[in-house]
PDB file of C-alpha atoms in Angstrom:
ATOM      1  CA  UNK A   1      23.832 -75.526 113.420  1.00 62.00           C
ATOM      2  CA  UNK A   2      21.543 -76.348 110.824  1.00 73.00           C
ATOM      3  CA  UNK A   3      18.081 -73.976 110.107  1.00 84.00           C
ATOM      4  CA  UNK A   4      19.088 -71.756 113.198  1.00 89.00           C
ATOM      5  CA  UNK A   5      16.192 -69.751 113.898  1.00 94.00           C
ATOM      6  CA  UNK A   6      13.481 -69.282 116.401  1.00 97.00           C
ATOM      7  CA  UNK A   7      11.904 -72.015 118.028  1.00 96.00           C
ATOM      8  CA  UNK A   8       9.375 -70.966 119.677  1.00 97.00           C
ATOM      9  CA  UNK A   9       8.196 -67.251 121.294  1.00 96.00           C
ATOM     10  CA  UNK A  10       5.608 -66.268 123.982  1.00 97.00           C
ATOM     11  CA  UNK A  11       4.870 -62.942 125.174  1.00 96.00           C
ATOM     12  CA  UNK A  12       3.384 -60.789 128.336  1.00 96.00           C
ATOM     13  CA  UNK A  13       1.105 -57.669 128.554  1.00 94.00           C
ATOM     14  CA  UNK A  14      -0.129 -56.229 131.442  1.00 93.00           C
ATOM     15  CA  UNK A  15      -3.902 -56.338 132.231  1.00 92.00           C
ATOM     16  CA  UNK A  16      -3.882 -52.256 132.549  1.00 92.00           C
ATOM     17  CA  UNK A  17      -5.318 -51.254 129.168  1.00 92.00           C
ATOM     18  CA  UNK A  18      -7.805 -49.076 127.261  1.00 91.00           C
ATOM     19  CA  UNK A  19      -8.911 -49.780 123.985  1.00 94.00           C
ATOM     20  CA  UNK A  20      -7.203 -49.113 120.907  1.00 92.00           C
ATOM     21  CA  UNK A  21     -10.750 -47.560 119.662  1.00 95.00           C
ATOM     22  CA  UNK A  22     -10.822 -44.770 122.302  1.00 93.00           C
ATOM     23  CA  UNK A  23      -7.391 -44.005 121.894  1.00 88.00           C
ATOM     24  CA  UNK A  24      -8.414 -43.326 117.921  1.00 91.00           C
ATOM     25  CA  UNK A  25     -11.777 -41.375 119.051  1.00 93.00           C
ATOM     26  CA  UNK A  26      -9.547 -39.042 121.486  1.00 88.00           C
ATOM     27  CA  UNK A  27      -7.187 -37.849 118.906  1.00 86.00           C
ATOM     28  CA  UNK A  28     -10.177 -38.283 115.875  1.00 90.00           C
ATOM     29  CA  UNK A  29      -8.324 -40.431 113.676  1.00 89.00           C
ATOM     30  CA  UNK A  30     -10.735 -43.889 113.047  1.00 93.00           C
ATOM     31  CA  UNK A  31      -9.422 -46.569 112.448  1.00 93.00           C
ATOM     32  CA  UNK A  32      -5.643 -45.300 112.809  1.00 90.00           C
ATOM     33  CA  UNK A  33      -4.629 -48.116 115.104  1.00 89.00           C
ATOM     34  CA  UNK A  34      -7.299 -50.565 114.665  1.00 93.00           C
ATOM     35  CA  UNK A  35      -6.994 -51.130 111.127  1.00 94.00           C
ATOM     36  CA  UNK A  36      -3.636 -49.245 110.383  1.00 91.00           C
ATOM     37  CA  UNK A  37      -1.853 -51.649 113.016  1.00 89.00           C
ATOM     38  CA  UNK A  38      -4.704 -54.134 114.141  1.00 91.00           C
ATOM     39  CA  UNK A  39      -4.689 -52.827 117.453  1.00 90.00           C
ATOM     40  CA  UNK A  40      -7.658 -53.834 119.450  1.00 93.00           C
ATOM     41  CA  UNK A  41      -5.835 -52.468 122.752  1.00 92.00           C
ATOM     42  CA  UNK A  42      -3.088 -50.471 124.140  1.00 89.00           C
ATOM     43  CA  UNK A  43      -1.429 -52.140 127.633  1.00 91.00           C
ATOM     44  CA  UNK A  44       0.231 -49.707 130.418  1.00 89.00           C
ATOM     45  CA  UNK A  45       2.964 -50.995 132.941  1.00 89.00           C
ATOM     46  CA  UNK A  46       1.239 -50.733 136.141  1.00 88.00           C
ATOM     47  CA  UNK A  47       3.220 -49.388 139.464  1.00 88.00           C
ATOM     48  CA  UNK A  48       3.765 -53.557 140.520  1.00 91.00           C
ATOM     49  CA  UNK A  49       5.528 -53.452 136.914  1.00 93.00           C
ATOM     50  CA  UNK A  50       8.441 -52.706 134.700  1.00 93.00           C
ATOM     51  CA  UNK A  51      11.147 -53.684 131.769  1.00 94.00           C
ATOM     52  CA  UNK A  52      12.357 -56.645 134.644  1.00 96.00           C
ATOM     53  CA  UNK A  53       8.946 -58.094 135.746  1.00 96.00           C
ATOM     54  CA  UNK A  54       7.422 -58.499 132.526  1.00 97.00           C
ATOM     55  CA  UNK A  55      10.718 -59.947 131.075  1.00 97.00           C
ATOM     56  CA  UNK A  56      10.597 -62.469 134.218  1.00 97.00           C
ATOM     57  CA  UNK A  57       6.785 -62.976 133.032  1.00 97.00           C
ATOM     58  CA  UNK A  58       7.651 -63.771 129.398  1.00 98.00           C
ATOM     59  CA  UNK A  59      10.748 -65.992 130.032  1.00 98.00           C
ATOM     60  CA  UNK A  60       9.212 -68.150 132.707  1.00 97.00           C
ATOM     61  CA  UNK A  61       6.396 -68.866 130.253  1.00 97.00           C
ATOM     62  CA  UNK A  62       8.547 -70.032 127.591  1.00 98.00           C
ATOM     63  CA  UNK A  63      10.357 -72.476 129.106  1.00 97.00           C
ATOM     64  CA  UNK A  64       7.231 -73.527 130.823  1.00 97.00           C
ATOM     65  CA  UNK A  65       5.306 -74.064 127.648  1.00 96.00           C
ATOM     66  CA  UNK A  66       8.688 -75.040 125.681  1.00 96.00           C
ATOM     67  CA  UNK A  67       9.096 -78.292 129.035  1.00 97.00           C
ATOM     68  CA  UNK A  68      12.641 -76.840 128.742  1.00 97.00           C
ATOM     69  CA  UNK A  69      14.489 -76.307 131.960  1.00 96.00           C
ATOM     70  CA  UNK A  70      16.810 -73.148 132.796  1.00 96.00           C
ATOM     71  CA  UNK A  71      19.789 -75.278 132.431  1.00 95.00           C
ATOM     72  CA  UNK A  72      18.701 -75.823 128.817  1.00 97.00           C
ATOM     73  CA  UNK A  73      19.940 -72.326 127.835  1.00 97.00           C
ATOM     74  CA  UNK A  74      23.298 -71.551 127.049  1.00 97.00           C
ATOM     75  CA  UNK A  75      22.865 -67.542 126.153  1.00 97.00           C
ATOM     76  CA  UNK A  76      20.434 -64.929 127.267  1.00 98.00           C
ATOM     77  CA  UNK A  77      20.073 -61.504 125.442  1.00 97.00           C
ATOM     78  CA  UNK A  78      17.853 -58.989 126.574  1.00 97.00           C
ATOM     79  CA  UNK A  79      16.984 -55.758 124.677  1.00 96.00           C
ATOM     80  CA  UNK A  80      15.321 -52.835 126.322  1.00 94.00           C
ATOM     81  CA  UNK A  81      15.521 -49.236 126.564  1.00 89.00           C
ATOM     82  CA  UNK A  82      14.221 -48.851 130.119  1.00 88.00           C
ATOM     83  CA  UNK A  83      16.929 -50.204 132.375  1.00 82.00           C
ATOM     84  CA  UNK A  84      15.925 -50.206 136.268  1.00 86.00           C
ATOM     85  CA  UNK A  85      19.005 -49.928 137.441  1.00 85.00           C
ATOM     86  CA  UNK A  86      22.224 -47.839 135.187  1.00 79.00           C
ATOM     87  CA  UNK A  87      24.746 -50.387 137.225  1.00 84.00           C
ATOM     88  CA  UNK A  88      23.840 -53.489 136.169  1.00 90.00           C
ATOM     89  CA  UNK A  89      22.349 -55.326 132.901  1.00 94.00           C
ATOM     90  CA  UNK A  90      18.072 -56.568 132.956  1.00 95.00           C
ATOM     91  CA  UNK A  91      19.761 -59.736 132.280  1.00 96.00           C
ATOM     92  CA  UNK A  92      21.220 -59.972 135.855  1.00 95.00           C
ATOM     93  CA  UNK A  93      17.843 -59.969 137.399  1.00 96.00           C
ATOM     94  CA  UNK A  94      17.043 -62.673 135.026  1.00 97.00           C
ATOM     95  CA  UNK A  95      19.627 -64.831 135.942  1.00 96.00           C
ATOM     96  CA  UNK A  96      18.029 -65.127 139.522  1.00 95.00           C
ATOM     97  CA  UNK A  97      15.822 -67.603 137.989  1.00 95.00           C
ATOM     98  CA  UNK A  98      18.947 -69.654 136.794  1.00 95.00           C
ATOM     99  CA  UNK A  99      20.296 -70.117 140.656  1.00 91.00           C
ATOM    100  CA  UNK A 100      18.098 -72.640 141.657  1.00 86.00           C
ATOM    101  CA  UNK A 101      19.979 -74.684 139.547  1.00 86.00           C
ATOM    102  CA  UNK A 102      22.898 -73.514 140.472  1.00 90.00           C
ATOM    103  CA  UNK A 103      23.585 -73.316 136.260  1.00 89.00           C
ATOM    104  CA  UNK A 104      25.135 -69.669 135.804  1.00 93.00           C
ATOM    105  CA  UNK A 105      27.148 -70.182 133.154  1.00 95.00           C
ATOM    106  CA  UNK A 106      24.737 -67.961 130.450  1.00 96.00           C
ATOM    107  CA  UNK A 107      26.569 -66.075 127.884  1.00 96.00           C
ATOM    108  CA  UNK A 108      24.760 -62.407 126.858  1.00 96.00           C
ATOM    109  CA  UNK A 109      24.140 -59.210 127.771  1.00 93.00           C
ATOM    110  CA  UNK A 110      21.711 -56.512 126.880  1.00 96.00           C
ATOM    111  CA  UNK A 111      21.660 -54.423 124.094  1.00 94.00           C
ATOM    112  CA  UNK A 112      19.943 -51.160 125.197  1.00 91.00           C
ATOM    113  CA  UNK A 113      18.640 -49.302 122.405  1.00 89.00           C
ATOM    114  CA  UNK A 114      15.212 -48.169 121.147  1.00 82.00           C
ATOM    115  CA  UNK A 115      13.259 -50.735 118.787  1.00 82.00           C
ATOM    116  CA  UNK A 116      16.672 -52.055 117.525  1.00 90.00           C
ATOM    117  CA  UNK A 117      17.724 -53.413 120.791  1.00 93.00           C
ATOM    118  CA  UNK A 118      15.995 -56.368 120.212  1.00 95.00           C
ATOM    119  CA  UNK A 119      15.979 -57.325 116.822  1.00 94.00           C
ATOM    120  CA  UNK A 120      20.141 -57.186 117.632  1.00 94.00           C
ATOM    121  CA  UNK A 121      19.738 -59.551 120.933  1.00 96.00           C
ATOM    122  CA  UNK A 122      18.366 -62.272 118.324  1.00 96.00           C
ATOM    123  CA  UNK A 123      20.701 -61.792 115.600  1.00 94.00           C
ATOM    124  CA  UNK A 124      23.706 -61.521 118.270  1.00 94.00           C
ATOM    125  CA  UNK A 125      21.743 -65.253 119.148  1.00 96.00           C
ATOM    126  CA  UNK A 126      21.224 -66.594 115.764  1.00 94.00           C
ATOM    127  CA  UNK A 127      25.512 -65.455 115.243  1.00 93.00           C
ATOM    128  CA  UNK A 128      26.367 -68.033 118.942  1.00 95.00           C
ATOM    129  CA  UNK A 129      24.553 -70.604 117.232  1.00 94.00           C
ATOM    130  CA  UNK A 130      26.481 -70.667 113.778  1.00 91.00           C
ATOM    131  CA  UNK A 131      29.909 -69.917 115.343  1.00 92.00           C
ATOM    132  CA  UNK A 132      32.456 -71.923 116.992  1.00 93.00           C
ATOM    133  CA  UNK A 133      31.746 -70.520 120.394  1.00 92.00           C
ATOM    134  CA  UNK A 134      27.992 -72.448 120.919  1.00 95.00           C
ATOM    135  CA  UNK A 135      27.577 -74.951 123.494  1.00 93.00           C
ATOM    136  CA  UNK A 136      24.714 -77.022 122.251  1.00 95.00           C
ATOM    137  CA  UNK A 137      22.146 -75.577 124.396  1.00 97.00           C
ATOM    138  CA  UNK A 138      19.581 -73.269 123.241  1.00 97.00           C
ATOM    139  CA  UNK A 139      19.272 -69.144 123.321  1.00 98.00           C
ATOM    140  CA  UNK A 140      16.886 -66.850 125.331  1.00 98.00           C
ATOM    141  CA  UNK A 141      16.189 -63.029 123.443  1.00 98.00           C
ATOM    142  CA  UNK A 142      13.769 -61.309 126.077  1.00 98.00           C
ATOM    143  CA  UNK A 143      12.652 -57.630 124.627  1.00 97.00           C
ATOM    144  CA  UNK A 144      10.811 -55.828 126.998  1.00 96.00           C
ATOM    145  CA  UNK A 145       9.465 -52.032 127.275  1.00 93.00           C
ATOM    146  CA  UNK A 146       7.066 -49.892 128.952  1.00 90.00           C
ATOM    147  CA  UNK A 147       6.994 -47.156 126.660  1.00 83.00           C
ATOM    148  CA  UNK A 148       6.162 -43.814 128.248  1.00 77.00           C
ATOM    149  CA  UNK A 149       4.951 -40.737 127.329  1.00 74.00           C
ATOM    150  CA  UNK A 150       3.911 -37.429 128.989  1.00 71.00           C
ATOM    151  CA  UNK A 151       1.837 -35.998 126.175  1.00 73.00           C
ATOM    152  CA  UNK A 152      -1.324 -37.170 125.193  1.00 71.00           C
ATOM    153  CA  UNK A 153      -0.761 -36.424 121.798  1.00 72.00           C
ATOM    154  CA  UNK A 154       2.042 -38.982 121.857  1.00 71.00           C
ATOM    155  CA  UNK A 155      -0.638 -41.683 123.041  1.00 72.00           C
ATOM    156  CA  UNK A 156       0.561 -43.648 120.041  1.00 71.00           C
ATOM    157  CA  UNK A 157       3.750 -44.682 120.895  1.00 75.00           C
ATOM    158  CA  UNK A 158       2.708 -45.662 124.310  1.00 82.00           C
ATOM    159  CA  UNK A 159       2.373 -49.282 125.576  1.00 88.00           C
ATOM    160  CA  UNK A 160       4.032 -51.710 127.502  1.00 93.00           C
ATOM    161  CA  UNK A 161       4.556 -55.739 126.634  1.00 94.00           C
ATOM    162  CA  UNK A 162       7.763 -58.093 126.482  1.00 97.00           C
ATOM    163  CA  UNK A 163       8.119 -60.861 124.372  1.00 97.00           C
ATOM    164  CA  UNK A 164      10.372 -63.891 124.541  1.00 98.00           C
ATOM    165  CA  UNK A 165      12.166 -65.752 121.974  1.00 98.00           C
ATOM    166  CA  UNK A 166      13.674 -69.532 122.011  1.00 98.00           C
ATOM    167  CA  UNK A 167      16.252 -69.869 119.037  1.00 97.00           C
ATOM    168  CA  UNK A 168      18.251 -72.900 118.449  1.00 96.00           C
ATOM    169  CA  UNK A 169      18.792 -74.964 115.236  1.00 92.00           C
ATOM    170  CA  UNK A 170      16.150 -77.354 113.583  1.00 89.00           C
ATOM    171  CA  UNK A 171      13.431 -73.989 114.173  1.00 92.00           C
ATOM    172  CA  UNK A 172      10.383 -73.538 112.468  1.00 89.00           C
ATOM    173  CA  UNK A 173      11.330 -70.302 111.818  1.00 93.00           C
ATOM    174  CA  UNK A 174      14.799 -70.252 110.247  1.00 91.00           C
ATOM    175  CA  UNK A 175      17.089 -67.254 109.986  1.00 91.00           C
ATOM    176  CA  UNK A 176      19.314 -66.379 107.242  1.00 86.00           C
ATOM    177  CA  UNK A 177      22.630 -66.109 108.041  1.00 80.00           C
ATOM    178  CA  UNK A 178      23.230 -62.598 106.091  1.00 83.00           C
ATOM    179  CA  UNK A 179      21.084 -59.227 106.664  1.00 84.00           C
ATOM    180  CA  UNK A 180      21.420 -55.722 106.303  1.00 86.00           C
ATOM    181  CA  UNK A 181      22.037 -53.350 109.141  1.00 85.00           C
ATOM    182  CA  UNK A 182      21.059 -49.348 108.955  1.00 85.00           C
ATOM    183  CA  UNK A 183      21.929 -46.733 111.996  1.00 84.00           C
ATOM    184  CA  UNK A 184      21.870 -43.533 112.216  1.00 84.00           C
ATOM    185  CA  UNK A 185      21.752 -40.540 115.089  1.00 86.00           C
ATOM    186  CA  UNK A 186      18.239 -38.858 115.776  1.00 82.00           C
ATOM    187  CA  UNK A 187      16.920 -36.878 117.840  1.00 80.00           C
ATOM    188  CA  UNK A 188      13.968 -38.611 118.210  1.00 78.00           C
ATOM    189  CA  UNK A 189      13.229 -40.302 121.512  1.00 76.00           C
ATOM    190  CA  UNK A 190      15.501 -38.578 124.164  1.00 77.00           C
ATOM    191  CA  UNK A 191      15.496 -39.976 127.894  1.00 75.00           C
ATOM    192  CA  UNK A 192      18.275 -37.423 129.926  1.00 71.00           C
ATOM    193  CA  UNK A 193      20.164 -39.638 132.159  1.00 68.00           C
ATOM    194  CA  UNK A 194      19.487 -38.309 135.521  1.00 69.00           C
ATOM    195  CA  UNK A 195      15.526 -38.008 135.495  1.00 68.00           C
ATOM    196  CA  UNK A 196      13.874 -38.869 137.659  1.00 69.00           C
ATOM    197  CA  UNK A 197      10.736 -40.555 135.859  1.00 68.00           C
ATOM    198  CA  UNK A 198      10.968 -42.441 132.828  1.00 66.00           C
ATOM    199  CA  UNK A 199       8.944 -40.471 130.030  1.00 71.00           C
ATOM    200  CA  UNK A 200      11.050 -39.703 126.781  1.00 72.00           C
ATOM    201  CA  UNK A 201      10.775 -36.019 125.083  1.00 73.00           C
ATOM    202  CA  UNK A 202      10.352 -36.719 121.686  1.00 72.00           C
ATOM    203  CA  UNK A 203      10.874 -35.079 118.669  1.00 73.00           C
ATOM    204  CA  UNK A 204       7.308 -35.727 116.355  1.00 65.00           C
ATOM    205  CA  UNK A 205       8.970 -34.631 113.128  1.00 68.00           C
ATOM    206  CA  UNK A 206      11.955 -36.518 113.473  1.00 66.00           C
ATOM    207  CA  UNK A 207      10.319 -39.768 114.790  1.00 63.00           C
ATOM    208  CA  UNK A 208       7.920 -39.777 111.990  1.00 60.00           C
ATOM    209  CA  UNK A 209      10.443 -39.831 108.715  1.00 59.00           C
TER     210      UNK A 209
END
């Protein structure tokens, strides 16, 4: 497909926030988030919301504001870290919105993995497009977190938001085909399968370098 790429994007927050300028007065560092990331405020997943609702949110609203119907998308990737349920994949809840149609035949899967997990749901996309495998119809990436933290001193890595991306070829925003991939293991968020709330122990000095 020619120019693969992103099409178009929208993206949900909850309305539960603070601002970004009390967070920066509580742990006395001005301007930390406000300039440093041009944060004006910092969202929180209410108990009417998670990873699934919010990606429901965002990926109704792009097809909505895209005039594209569910049948228009041939592959939906999803990447999160906060799965709702260990059984199954975020994208199966999705795919509720697809039976009215009675169109379930959406490649995908998640990729669940911290930060990375959706910057890999969009290049797994922009790779269906190029290759032999693509149907024609367009791709769905839905990233969506409610980041969680216990410690108040960790008040900067918490938020919650999901974003949703339309790729397909002819985009605005057109991918190269090549990129450069780094992984390693860290210690730095840890979430022990088996508890029973959702806050991560994190490791400062690791997460930081």
């Amino acid at each position: 497909a020619d120019e693969a790429g992103i099409v178009a994007l929208d993206y949900h927050a909850p309305s539960l926030c603070v601002r970004a300028t009390d967070v920066e007065r509580f742990h006395g560092s001005p301007g930390r988030y406000t300039v440093g990331r041009g944060q004006e405020l910092v969202t929180f997943a209410s108990d009417d919301e998670d990873a699934v609702s919010m990606a429901l949110s965002a990926l109704c609203r792009l097809l909505a504001r895209s005039e594209l119907a569910f049948e228009d998308v041939g592959r939906l990737e999803c990447g999160t870290e906060s799965s709702v349920d260990r059984g199954k994949s975020t994208k199966s809840f999705l795919m509720s919105l697809f039976e009215a149609t009675g169109d379930l035949d959406v490649q995908g899967a998640d990729t669940v993995n911290a930060c990375y997990g959706g910057t890999n749901a969009l290049l797994s996309t922009r790779n269906w497009i190029h290759g032999p495998g693509w149907t024609g119809r367009y791709g769905a990436v839905v990233c969506s977190d409610p980041a969680v933290h216990p410690d108040p001193a960790q008040l900067a890595g918490v938020g919650a938001s999901a974003v949703s991306l339309l790729a397909g070829p002819r985009a605005s925003l057109a991918m190269e085909t090549r990129c450069t991939t780094f992984v390693k293991h860290a210690w730095d968020f840890y979430r022990p399968v088996g508890w029973s709330s959702n806050d991560a122990l994190v490791d400062v000095a690791v997460a930081t370098t």
